[in-house]
Amino acid sequence: KGDSGLSEVNLMKKQVSDLEGQLRALQASFSKYQKVAAFPGGRIVGNKVFVTSGYEGTFDDLKQKCLQAGGQLAAPKNAVENTAVQQIVVQHNKSVFLGVTDIQTEGKFRYLNGDAIVYSNWLQGEPNNEKGRENCVEVYVNGKWNDRACGEKRLILCEF
Ligand code: IPD
Ligand code: CA
């Protein structure tokens, strides 16, 4: 009885040490793929990775492409994330569409899951819903937001 108890402890010790080795390998592998995600144009902020393929299209087109890739259109939720988005806009010198719209209720901007936005960085005077036709949101090279017609073509930026 005592002996079998001891061998069970030894077995568990081996299992824990095996798991420690596997965790170390996983951490090394994860750290490597974080670098892959950030090269050449990706940005990592906390657990979020922003990445563009360089594709340009309308809002619906971009939204679908991000979903298809297992991500979603970028939606910066604080100033640090917005700066990461801005850096990508600057790098490509092309505005992106965010995963933010007021399609559901004019003037009430929401994420694509329907939640009200918790952060915004509107340019002064925006959103102005020019000609009553602007329900999507683009980010300028200065990082500021402008509402814009969803049928315009912008650079894709997904978050994963
Ligand atoms: C417009 C202006 C305006 C902004 C609109 C844009 P456009 O550009 O930049 O300030 O609020 O969203 O459409 O159409 O006159 O080239
Ligand atoms: Ca506008």
Short mmCIF file of N, CA and C and ligand atoms in Angstrom, two decimals:
data_model
loop_
_atom_site.label_atom_id
_atom_site.label_comp_id
_atom_site.label_asym_id
_atom_site.label_seq_id
_atom_site.Cartn_x
_atom_site.Cartn_y
_atom_site.Cartn_z
N LYS A 1 0.85 -1.22 0.00
CA LYS A 1 0.00 0.00 0.00
C LYS A 1 0.88 1.26 0.00
N GLY A 2 1.82 1.30 1.02
CA GLY A 2 2.75 2.42 1.09
C GLY A 2 3.56 2.57 -0.20
N ASP A 3 4.04 1.43 -0.74
CA ASP A 3 4.86 1.46 -1.96
C ASP A 3 4.11 2.02 -3.16
N SER A 4 2.86 1.55 -3.32
CA SER A 4 2.11 2.01 -4.49
C SER A 4 1.80 3.50 -4.37
N GLY A 5 1.61 3.99 -3.09
CA GLY A 5 1.41 5.43 -2.88
C GLY A 5 2.62 6.21 -3.34
N LEU A 6 3.80 5.71 -3.01
CA LEU A 6 5.05 6.39 -3.39
C LEU A 6 5.21 6.43 -4.90
N SER A 7 4.93 5.31 -5.57
CA SER A 7 5.13 5.30 -7.02
C SER A 7 4.12 6.21 -7.70
N GLU A 8 2.93 6.34 -7.08
CA GLU A 8 1.96 7.29 -7.65
C GLU A 8 2.49 8.72 -7.56
N VAL A 9 3.10 9.07 -6.42
CA VAL A 9 3.70 10.41 -6.26
C VAL A 9 4.79 10.60 -7.30
N ASN A 10 5.65 9.57 -7.46
CA ASN A 10 6.73 9.69 -8.44
C ASN A 10 6.18 9.85 -9.85
N LEU A 11 5.11 9.14 -10.17
CA LEU A 11 4.48 9.25 -11.48
C LEU A 11 3.99 10.67 -11.71
N MET A 12 3.34 11.20 -10.67
CA MET A 12 2.81 12.57 -10.79
C MET A 12 3.94 13.58 -10.95
N LYS A 13 5.05 13.36 -10.21
CA LYS A 13 6.20 14.27 -10.34
C LYS A 13 6.70 14.27 -11.78
N LYS A 14 6.74 13.08 -12.36
CA LYS A 14 7.21 12.99 -13.74
C LYS A 14 6.22 13.72 -14.68
N GLN A 15 4.94 13.51 -14.43
CA GLN A 15 3.93 14.17 -15.28
C GLN A 15 4.04 15.69 -15.19
N VAL A 16 4.24 16.21 -13.96
CA VAL A 16 4.38 17.66 -13.79
C VAL A 16 5.62 18.16 -14.53
N SER A 17 6.72 17.43 -14.40
CA SER A 17 7.95 17.90 -15.05
C SER A 17 7.83 17.81 -16.57
N ASP A 18 7.12 16.81 -17.06
CA ASP A 18 6.85 16.72 -18.51
C ASP A 18 6.04 17.93 -18.96
N LEU A 19 5.01 18.27 -18.17
CA LEU A 19 4.15 19.42 -18.51
C LEU A 19 4.95 20.71 -18.50
N GLU A 20 5.86 20.82 -17.53
CA GLU A 20 6.71 22.03 -17.48
C GLU A 20 7.52 22.17 -18.74
N GLY A 21 8.05 21.04 -19.22
CA GLY A 21 8.82 21.06 -20.46
C GLY A 21 7.96 21.46 -21.65
N GLN A 22 6.76 20.90 -21.69
CA GLN A 22 5.84 21.23 -22.79
C GLN A 22 5.45 22.70 -22.75
N LEU A 23 5.25 23.24 -21.52
CA LEU A 23 4.87 24.65 -21.38
C LEU A 23 6.01 25.55 -21.87
N ARG A 24 7.23 25.19 -21.51
CA ARG A 24 8.39 25.98 -21.97
C ARG A 24 8.46 25.98 -23.49
N ALA A 25 8.25 24.82 -24.10
CA ALA A 25 8.30 24.72 -25.57
C ALA A 25 7.20 25.57 -26.19
N LEU A 26 6.00 25.52 -25.58
CA LEU A 26 4.85 26.28 -26.09
C LEU A 26 5.11 27.78 -25.98
N GLN A 27 5.70 28.21 -24.85
CA GLN A 27 6.02 29.63 -24.66
C GLN A 27 7.02 30.10 -25.70
N ALA A 28 8.02 29.28 -25.99
CA ALA A 28 9.03 29.65 -26.98
C ALA A 28 8.38 29.76 -28.36
N SER A 29 7.52 28.79 -28.66
CA SER A 29 6.84 28.78 -29.95
C SER A 29 5.90 29.99 -30.07
N PHE A 30 5.18 30.30 -28.99
CA PHE A 30 4.25 31.44 -29.00
C PHE A 30 5.00 32.75 -29.21
N SER A 31 6.13 32.87 -28.51
CA SER A 31 6.94 34.08 -28.61
C SER A 31 7.44 34.26 -30.05
N LYS A 32 7.78 33.14 -30.71
CA LYS A 32 8.22 33.20 -32.10
C LYS A 32 7.08 33.67 -33.00
N TYR A 33 5.88 33.14 -32.82
CA TYR A 33 4.76 33.51 -33.70
C TYR A 33 4.26 34.93 -33.43
N GLN A 34 4.50 35.43 -32.23
CA GLN A 34 4.21 36.85 -31.98
C GLN A 34 5.09 37.72 -32.86
N LYS A 35 6.35 37.31 -32.99
CA LYS A 35 7.27 38.07 -33.84
C LYS A 35 6.82 37.98 -35.29
N VAL A 36 6.38 36.80 -35.72
CA VAL A 36 5.88 36.62 -37.08
C VAL A 36 4.70 37.55 -37.33
N ALA A 37 3.78 37.61 -36.35
CA ALA A 37 2.58 38.43 -36.50
C ALA A 37 2.92 39.91 -36.61
N ALA A 38 4.01 40.30 -35.96
CA ALA A 38 4.37 41.72 -35.92
C ALA A 38 5.22 42.14 -37.12
N PHE A 39 5.62 41.16 -37.94
CA PHE A 39 6.52 41.47 -39.06
C PHE A 39 5.81 41.31 -40.39
N PRO A 40 5.89 42.26 -41.34
CA PRO A 40 6.61 43.51 -41.22
C PRO A 40 5.69 44.63 -40.73
N GLY A 41 4.38 44.46 -40.88
CA GLY A 41 3.48 45.59 -40.63
C GLY A 41 2.51 45.39 -39.50
N GLY A 42 2.55 44.25 -38.82
CA GLY A 42 1.58 43.99 -37.75
C GLY A 42 1.96 44.74 -36.48
N ARG A 43 0.98 44.90 -35.61
CA ARG A 43 1.22 45.56 -34.31
C ARG A 43 0.56 44.72 -33.23
N ILE A 44 1.32 44.45 -32.16
CA ILE A 44 0.78 43.70 -31.03
C ILE A 44 0.54 44.65 -29.88
N VAL A 45 -0.68 44.68 -29.36
CA VAL A 45 -0.99 45.47 -28.16
C VAL A 45 -1.68 44.53 -27.18
N GLY A 46 -0.98 44.17 -26.12
CA GLY A 46 -1.53 43.20 -25.17
C GLY A 46 -1.80 41.89 -25.89
N ASN A 47 -3.05 41.42 -25.79
CA ASN A 47 -3.41 40.16 -26.44
C ASN A 47 -3.89 40.35 -27.87
N LYS A 48 -3.93 41.61 -28.31
CA LYS A 48 -4.51 41.90 -29.62
C LYS A 48 -3.43 42.06 -30.67
N VAL A 49 -3.67 41.50 -31.85
CA VAL A 49 -2.76 41.69 -32.98
C VAL A 49 -3.52 42.39 -34.11
N PHE A 50 -2.99 43.54 -34.55
CA PHE A 50 -3.55 44.26 -35.69
C PHE A 50 -2.73 43.91 -36.92
N VAL A 51 -3.39 43.52 -38.00
CA VAL A 51 -2.65 43.19 -39.21
C VAL A 51 -3.45 43.49 -40.47
N THR A 52 -2.74 44.04 -41.47
CA THR A 52 -3.34 44.31 -42.77
C THR A 52 -2.70 43.40 -43.81
N SER A 53 -3.49 43.05 -44.82
CA SER A 53 -2.96 42.29 -45.96
C SER A 53 -2.63 43.24 -47.10
N GLY A 54 -3.00 44.52 -46.95
CA GLY A 54 -2.79 45.48 -48.02
C GLY A 54 -3.99 45.61 -48.94
N TYR A 55 -4.99 44.73 -48.74
CA TYR A 55 -6.20 44.74 -49.57
C TYR A 55 -7.01 46.00 -49.30
N GLU A 56 -7.66 46.51 -50.36
CA GLU A 56 -8.55 47.66 -50.19
C GLU A 56 -9.94 47.30 -50.71
N GLY A 57 -10.97 47.73 -49.99
CA GLY A 57 -12.33 47.43 -50.40
C GLY A 57 -13.34 48.22 -49.60
N THR A 58 -14.62 47.96 -49.89
CA THR A 58 -15.70 48.62 -49.15
C THR A 58 -15.80 48.00 -47.75
N PHE A 59 -16.56 48.66 -46.88
CA PHE A 59 -16.71 48.18 -45.51
C PHE A 59 -17.18 46.72 -45.47
N ASP A 60 -18.25 46.40 -46.22
CA ASP A 60 -18.79 45.03 -46.18
C ASP A 60 -17.75 44.01 -46.63
N ASP A 61 -17.00 44.39 -47.63
CA ASP A 61 -15.95 43.54 -48.18
C ASP A 61 -14.86 43.28 -47.14
N LEU A 62 -14.42 44.36 -46.49
CA LEU A 62 -13.35 44.26 -45.49
C LEU A 62 -13.81 43.45 -44.28
N LYS A 63 -15.05 43.73 -43.87
CA LYS A 63 -15.62 43.03 -42.70
C LYS A 63 -15.62 41.52 -42.95
N GLN A 64 -16.09 41.15 -44.13
CA GLN A 64 -16.18 39.73 -44.48
C GLN A 64 -14.80 39.09 -44.54
N LYS A 65 -13.84 39.81 -45.09
CA LYS A 65 -12.49 39.24 -45.23
C LYS A 65 -11.83 39.02 -43.87
N CYS A 66 -12.05 39.94 -42.94
CA CYS A 66 -11.48 39.75 -41.59
C CYS A 66 -12.13 38.54 -40.91
N LEU A 67 -13.47 38.42 -41.06
CA LEU A 67 -14.18 37.29 -40.44
C LEU A 67 -13.69 35.97 -41.03
N GLN A 68 -13.55 35.96 -42.34
CA GLN A 68 -13.10 34.76 -43.07
C GLN A 68 -11.73 34.30 -42.56
N ALA A 69 -10.91 35.29 -42.16
CA ALA A 69 -9.56 34.99 -41.68
C ALA A 69 -9.55 34.60 -40.20
N GLY A 70 -10.74 34.62 -39.57
CA GLY A 70 -10.82 34.24 -38.16
C GLY A 70 -10.62 35.41 -37.22
N GLY A 71 -10.65 36.64 -37.77
CA GLY A 71 -10.53 37.84 -36.95
C GLY A 71 -11.74 38.72 -37.11
N GLN A 72 -11.57 40.00 -36.90
CA GLN A 72 -12.64 40.96 -37.14
C GLN A 72 -12.00 42.30 -37.51
N LEU A 73 -12.81 43.22 -38.06
CA LEU A 73 -12.27 44.54 -38.38
C LEU A 73 -11.74 45.18 -37.12
N ALA A 74 -10.62 45.88 -37.23
CA ALA A 74 -9.99 46.51 -36.08
C ALA A 74 -10.94 47.48 -35.40
N ALA A 75 -10.93 47.45 -34.08
CA ALA A 75 -11.74 48.38 -33.29
C ALA A 75 -10.94 48.76 -32.04
N PRO A 76 -10.12 49.81 -32.16
CA PRO A 76 -9.30 50.23 -31.02
C PRO A 76 -10.16 50.67 -29.85
N LYS A 77 -9.87 50.14 -28.66
CA LYS A 77 -10.70 50.41 -27.49
C LYS A 77 -10.00 51.29 -26.46
N ASN A 78 -8.83 51.81 -26.83
CA ASN A 78 -8.14 52.77 -25.97
C ASN A 78 -7.08 53.47 -26.81
N ALA A 79 -6.43 54.46 -26.21
CA ALA A 79 -5.48 55.30 -26.96
C ALA A 79 -4.27 54.50 -27.45
N VAL A 80 -3.84 53.53 -26.66
CA VAL A 80 -2.67 52.73 -27.07
C VAL A 80 -3.00 51.92 -28.33
N GLU A 81 -4.19 51.30 -28.32
CA GLU A 81 -4.61 50.54 -29.51
C GLU A 81 -4.81 51.47 -30.70
N ASN A 82 -5.36 52.66 -30.45
CA ASN A 82 -5.58 53.59 -31.55
C ASN A 82 -4.25 54.03 -32.17
N THR A 83 -3.23 54.20 -31.33
CA THR A 83 -1.91 54.57 -31.84
C THR A 83 -1.33 53.46 -32.71
N ALA A 84 -1.57 52.21 -32.32
CA ALA A 84 -1.10 51.07 -33.13
C ALA A 84 -1.79 51.09 -34.50
N VAL A 85 -3.09 51.37 -34.51
CA VAL A 85 -3.84 51.48 -35.77
C VAL A 85 -3.28 52.63 -36.59
N GLN A 86 -3.06 53.76 -35.94
CA GLN A 86 -2.52 54.94 -36.63
C GLN A 86 -1.18 54.62 -37.29
N GLN A 87 -0.32 53.90 -36.59
CA GLN A 87 1.01 53.56 -37.13
C GLN A 87 0.89 52.78 -38.44
N ILE A 88 -0.11 51.89 -38.50
CA ILE A 88 -0.32 51.10 -39.72
C ILE A 88 -0.85 51.99 -40.84
N VAL A 89 -1.75 52.92 -40.49
CA VAL A 89 -2.28 53.89 -41.46
C VAL A 89 -1.13 54.73 -42.03
N VAL A 90 -0.24 55.18 -41.15
CA VAL A 90 0.90 55.99 -41.57
C VAL A 90 1.83 55.18 -42.48
N GLN A 91 2.10 53.95 -42.06
CA GLN A 91 3.01 53.07 -42.81
C GLN A 91 2.54 52.89 -44.26
N HIS A 92 1.22 52.76 -44.43
CA HIS A 92 0.67 52.53 -45.78
C HIS A 92 0.18 53.82 -46.43
N ASN A 93 0.16 54.89 -45.62
CA ASN A 93 -0.40 56.17 -46.08
C ASN A 93 -1.79 55.98 -46.68
N LYS A 94 -2.58 55.11 -46.02
CA LYS A 94 -3.95 54.84 -46.47
C LYS A 94 -4.85 54.70 -45.24
N SER A 95 -6.01 55.34 -45.29
CA SER A 95 -6.95 55.22 -44.18
C SER A 95 -7.57 53.83 -44.15
N VAL A 96 -7.93 53.40 -42.95
CA VAL A 96 -8.62 52.10 -42.76
C VAL A 96 -10.04 52.35 -42.28
N PHE A 97 -10.91 51.38 -42.52
CA PHE A 97 -12.24 51.37 -41.89
C PHE A 97 -12.17 50.57 -40.60
N LEU A 98 -12.78 51.10 -39.55
CA LEU A 98 -12.85 50.37 -38.28
C LEU A 98 -14.08 49.47 -38.23
N GLY A 99 -14.08 48.57 -37.26
CA GLY A 99 -15.26 47.73 -36.99
C GLY A 99 -16.20 48.48 -36.07
N VAL A 100 -16.61 49.67 -36.53
CA VAL A 100 -17.48 50.58 -35.78
C VAL A 100 -18.42 51.23 -36.79
N THR A 101 -19.73 51.21 -36.53
CA THR A 101 -20.70 51.88 -37.42
C THR A 101 -21.88 52.42 -36.62
N ASP A 102 -22.62 53.33 -37.27
CA ASP A 102 -23.91 53.73 -36.69
C ASP A 102 -25.04 53.34 -37.66
N ILE A 103 -24.86 52.18 -38.28
CA ILE A 103 -25.86 51.66 -39.23
C ILE A 103 -27.19 51.39 -38.51
N GLN A 104 -27.11 50.86 -37.29
CA GLN A 104 -28.34 50.48 -36.56
C GLN A 104 -29.16 51.70 -36.15
N THR A 105 -28.50 52.68 -35.53
CA THR A 105 -29.18 53.91 -35.09
C THR A 105 -28.28 55.08 -35.44
N GLU A 106 -28.77 56.00 -36.28
CA GLU A 106 -27.97 57.14 -36.70
C GLU A 106 -27.43 57.91 -35.48
N GLY A 107 -26.12 58.14 -35.48
CA GLY A 107 -25.50 58.91 -34.42
C GLY A 107 -25.04 58.09 -33.22
N LYS A 108 -25.43 56.80 -33.19
CA LYS A 108 -25.05 55.92 -32.07
C LYS A 108 -24.06 54.88 -32.60
N PHE A 109 -22.78 55.11 -32.34
CA PHE A 109 -21.76 54.23 -32.91
C PHE A 109 -21.55 52.99 -32.05
N ARG A 110 -21.50 51.85 -32.73
CA ARG A 110 -21.41 50.55 -32.07
C ARG A 110 -20.33 49.68 -32.70
N TYR A 111 -19.84 48.73 -31.91
CA TYR A 111 -18.97 47.69 -32.46
C TYR A 111 -19.83 46.74 -33.28
N LEU A 112 -19.19 45.85 -34.01
CA LEU A 112 -19.95 44.96 -34.90
C LEU A 112 -20.79 43.95 -34.11
N ASN A 113 -20.50 43.78 -32.83
CA ASN A 113 -21.33 42.89 -31.99
C ASN A 113 -22.52 43.63 -31.38
N GLY A 114 -22.67 44.92 -31.71
CA GLY A 114 -23.83 45.68 -31.24
C GLY A 114 -23.59 46.49 -29.98
N ASP A 115 -22.45 46.26 -29.32
CA ASP A 115 -22.14 47.03 -28.10
C ASP A 115 -21.82 48.50 -28.44
N ALA A 116 -22.23 49.41 -27.57
CA ALA A 116 -21.88 50.82 -27.72
C ALA A 116 -20.36 50.98 -27.58
N ILE A 117 -19.77 51.92 -28.35
CA ILE A 117 -18.32 52.08 -28.28
C ILE A 117 -17.91 52.66 -26.91
N VAL A 118 -16.74 52.21 -26.45
CA VAL A 118 -16.22 52.66 -25.15
C VAL A 118 -15.09 53.67 -25.33
N TYR A 119 -14.65 53.85 -26.57
CA TYR A 119 -13.54 54.76 -26.86
C TYR A 119 -13.77 55.33 -28.26
N SER A 120 -13.42 56.61 -28.44
CA SER A 120 -13.45 57.20 -29.79
C SER A 120 -12.37 58.27 -29.87
N ASN A 121 -12.02 58.65 -31.07
CA ASN A 121 -10.99 59.67 -31.27
C ASN A 121 -11.37 60.56 -32.46
N TRP A 122 -12.62 61.06 -32.42
CA TRP A 122 -13.15 61.85 -33.52
C TRP A 122 -12.32 63.11 -33.78
N LEU A 123 -12.13 63.39 -35.07
CA LEU A 123 -11.60 64.69 -35.47
C LEU A 123 -12.64 65.73 -35.07
N GLN A 124 -12.18 66.92 -34.73
CA GLN A 124 -13.11 67.98 -34.37
C GLN A 124 -14.13 68.17 -35.51
N GLY A 125 -15.40 68.25 -35.17
CA GLY A 125 -16.45 68.43 -36.18
C GLY A 125 -17.04 67.12 -36.69
N GLU A 126 -16.41 66.01 -36.33
CA GLU A 126 -16.91 64.68 -36.70
C GLU A 126 -17.52 64.00 -35.47
N PRO A 127 -18.42 63.08 -35.66
CA PRO A 127 -19.00 62.62 -36.92
C PRO A 127 -20.08 63.59 -37.42
N ASN A 128 -20.05 63.88 -38.73
CA ASN A 128 -21.01 64.87 -39.25
C ASN A 128 -22.05 64.27 -40.19
N ASN A 129 -21.94 62.96 -40.44
CA ASN A 129 -22.91 62.27 -41.30
C ASN A 129 -23.18 63.07 -42.58
N GLU A 130 -22.10 63.48 -43.25
CA GLU A 130 -22.22 64.33 -44.42
C GLU A 130 -23.19 63.75 -45.46
N LYS A 131 -24.08 64.62 -45.95
CA LYS A 131 -25.11 64.22 -46.92
C LYS A 131 -25.99 63.09 -46.39
N GLY A 132 -25.96 62.88 -45.05
CA GLY A 132 -26.78 61.81 -44.47
C GLY A 132 -26.35 60.42 -44.89
N ARG A 133 -25.09 60.29 -45.31
CA ARG A 133 -24.67 59.03 -45.93
C ARG A 133 -23.45 58.39 -45.25
N GLU A 134 -23.07 58.85 -44.03
CA GLU A 134 -21.81 58.34 -43.47
C GLU A 134 -22.04 57.51 -42.20
N ASN A 135 -22.02 56.18 -42.37
CA ASN A 135 -22.26 55.28 -41.23
C ASN A 135 -21.05 54.46 -40.84
N CYS A 136 -19.95 54.61 -41.58
CA CYS A 136 -18.72 53.88 -41.25
C CYS A 136 -17.68 54.86 -40.71
N VAL A 137 -16.57 54.31 -40.21
CA VAL A 137 -15.56 55.16 -39.56
C VAL A 137 -14.17 54.86 -40.13
N GLU A 138 -13.52 55.92 -40.63
CA GLU A 138 -12.15 55.77 -41.11
C GLU A 138 -11.20 56.45 -40.12
N VAL A 139 -9.93 55.97 -40.15
CA VAL A 139 -8.88 56.58 -39.33
C VAL A 139 -7.89 57.26 -40.27
N TYR A 140 -7.65 58.54 -40.01
CA TYR A 140 -6.69 59.33 -40.79
C TYR A 140 -5.27 59.08 -40.30
N VAL A 141 -4.28 59.59 -41.06
CA VAL A 141 -2.87 59.41 -40.67
C VAL A 141 -2.55 60.09 -39.34
N ASN A 142 -3.36 61.07 -38.95
CA ASN A 142 -3.13 61.70 -37.63
C ASN A 142 -3.82 60.93 -36.51
N GLY A 143 -4.40 59.79 -36.84
CA GLY A 143 -5.04 58.94 -35.83
C GLY A 143 -6.47 59.32 -35.51
N LYS A 144 -6.93 60.45 -36.10
CA LYS A 144 -8.28 60.92 -35.80
C LYS A 144 -9.32 60.17 -36.64
N TRP A 145 -10.54 60.11 -36.11
CA TRP A 145 -11.63 59.37 -36.74
C TRP A 145 -12.54 60.31 -37.52
N ASN A 146 -13.05 59.81 -38.65
CA ASN A 146 -14.05 60.52 -39.45
C ASN A 146 -15.11 59.53 -39.90
N ASP A 147 -16.37 59.90 -39.75
CA ASP A 147 -17.40 59.02 -40.32
C ASP A 147 -17.40 59.21 -41.84
N ARG A 148 -17.61 58.12 -42.54
CA ARG A 148 -17.46 58.12 -44.00
C ARG A 148 -18.43 57.10 -44.59
N ALA A 149 -18.80 57.32 -45.85
CA ALA A 149 -19.73 56.39 -46.51
C ALA A 149 -19.12 54.99 -46.58
N CYS A 150 -19.90 53.98 -46.20
CA CYS A 150 -19.39 52.60 -46.12
C CYS A 150 -19.02 52.03 -47.49
N GLY A 151 -19.54 52.66 -48.56
CA GLY A 151 -19.26 52.17 -49.91
C GLY A 151 -17.93 52.66 -50.47
N GLU A 152 -17.27 53.57 -49.74
CA GLU A 152 -15.92 53.99 -50.15
C GLU A 152 -14.97 52.82 -49.94
N LYS A 153 -13.82 52.87 -50.62
CA LYS A 153 -12.83 51.80 -50.45
C LYS A 153 -11.70 52.27 -49.54
N ARG A 154 -11.38 51.43 -48.58
CA ARG A 154 -10.32 51.73 -47.62
C ARG A 154 -9.43 50.51 -47.44
N LEU A 155 -8.27 50.73 -46.79
CA LEU A 155 -7.32 49.65 -46.49
C LEU A 155 -7.92 48.72 -45.43
N ILE A 156 -7.74 47.43 -45.62
CA ILE A 156 -8.23 46.47 -44.62
C ILE A 156 -7.31 46.47 -43.41
N LEU A 157 -7.90 46.41 -42.22
CA LEU A 157 -7.13 46.21 -41.00
C LEU A 157 -7.94 45.32 -40.07
N CYS A 158 -7.42 44.12 -39.86
CA CYS A 158 -8.11 43.16 -38.99
C CYS A 158 -7.43 43.11 -37.63
N GLU A 159 -8.19 42.68 -36.63
CA GLU A 159 -7.60 42.37 -35.33
C GLU A 159 -7.87 40.91 -35.01
N PHE A 160 -6.88 40.29 -34.38
CA PHE A 160 -6.97 38.87 -34.01
C PHE A 160 -6.68 38.73 -32.53
C1 IPD B 1 -15.37 65.04 -46.69
C2 IPD B 1 -14.68 65.97 -45.73
C3 IPD B 1 -15.49 66.15 -44.47
C4 IPD B 1 -15.81 64.80 -43.82
C5 IPD B 1 -16.49 63.90 -44.79
C6 IPD B 1 -15.72 63.72 -46.06
P1 IPD B 1 -14.99 65.11 -49.29
O1 IPD B 1 -14.50 64.81 -47.78
O2 IPD B 1 -13.41 65.48 -45.41
O3 IPD B 1 -14.77 66.94 -43.56
O4 IPD B 1 -16.62 64.98 -42.71
O5 IPD B 1 -16.69 62.67 -44.17
O6 IPD B 1 -16.49 62.96 -46.95
O7 IPD B 1 -16.10 64.12 -49.56
O8 IPD B 1 -15.47 66.52 -49.31
O9 IPD B 1 -13.78 64.83 -50.11
CA CA B 2 -17.60 62.77 -41.85
#
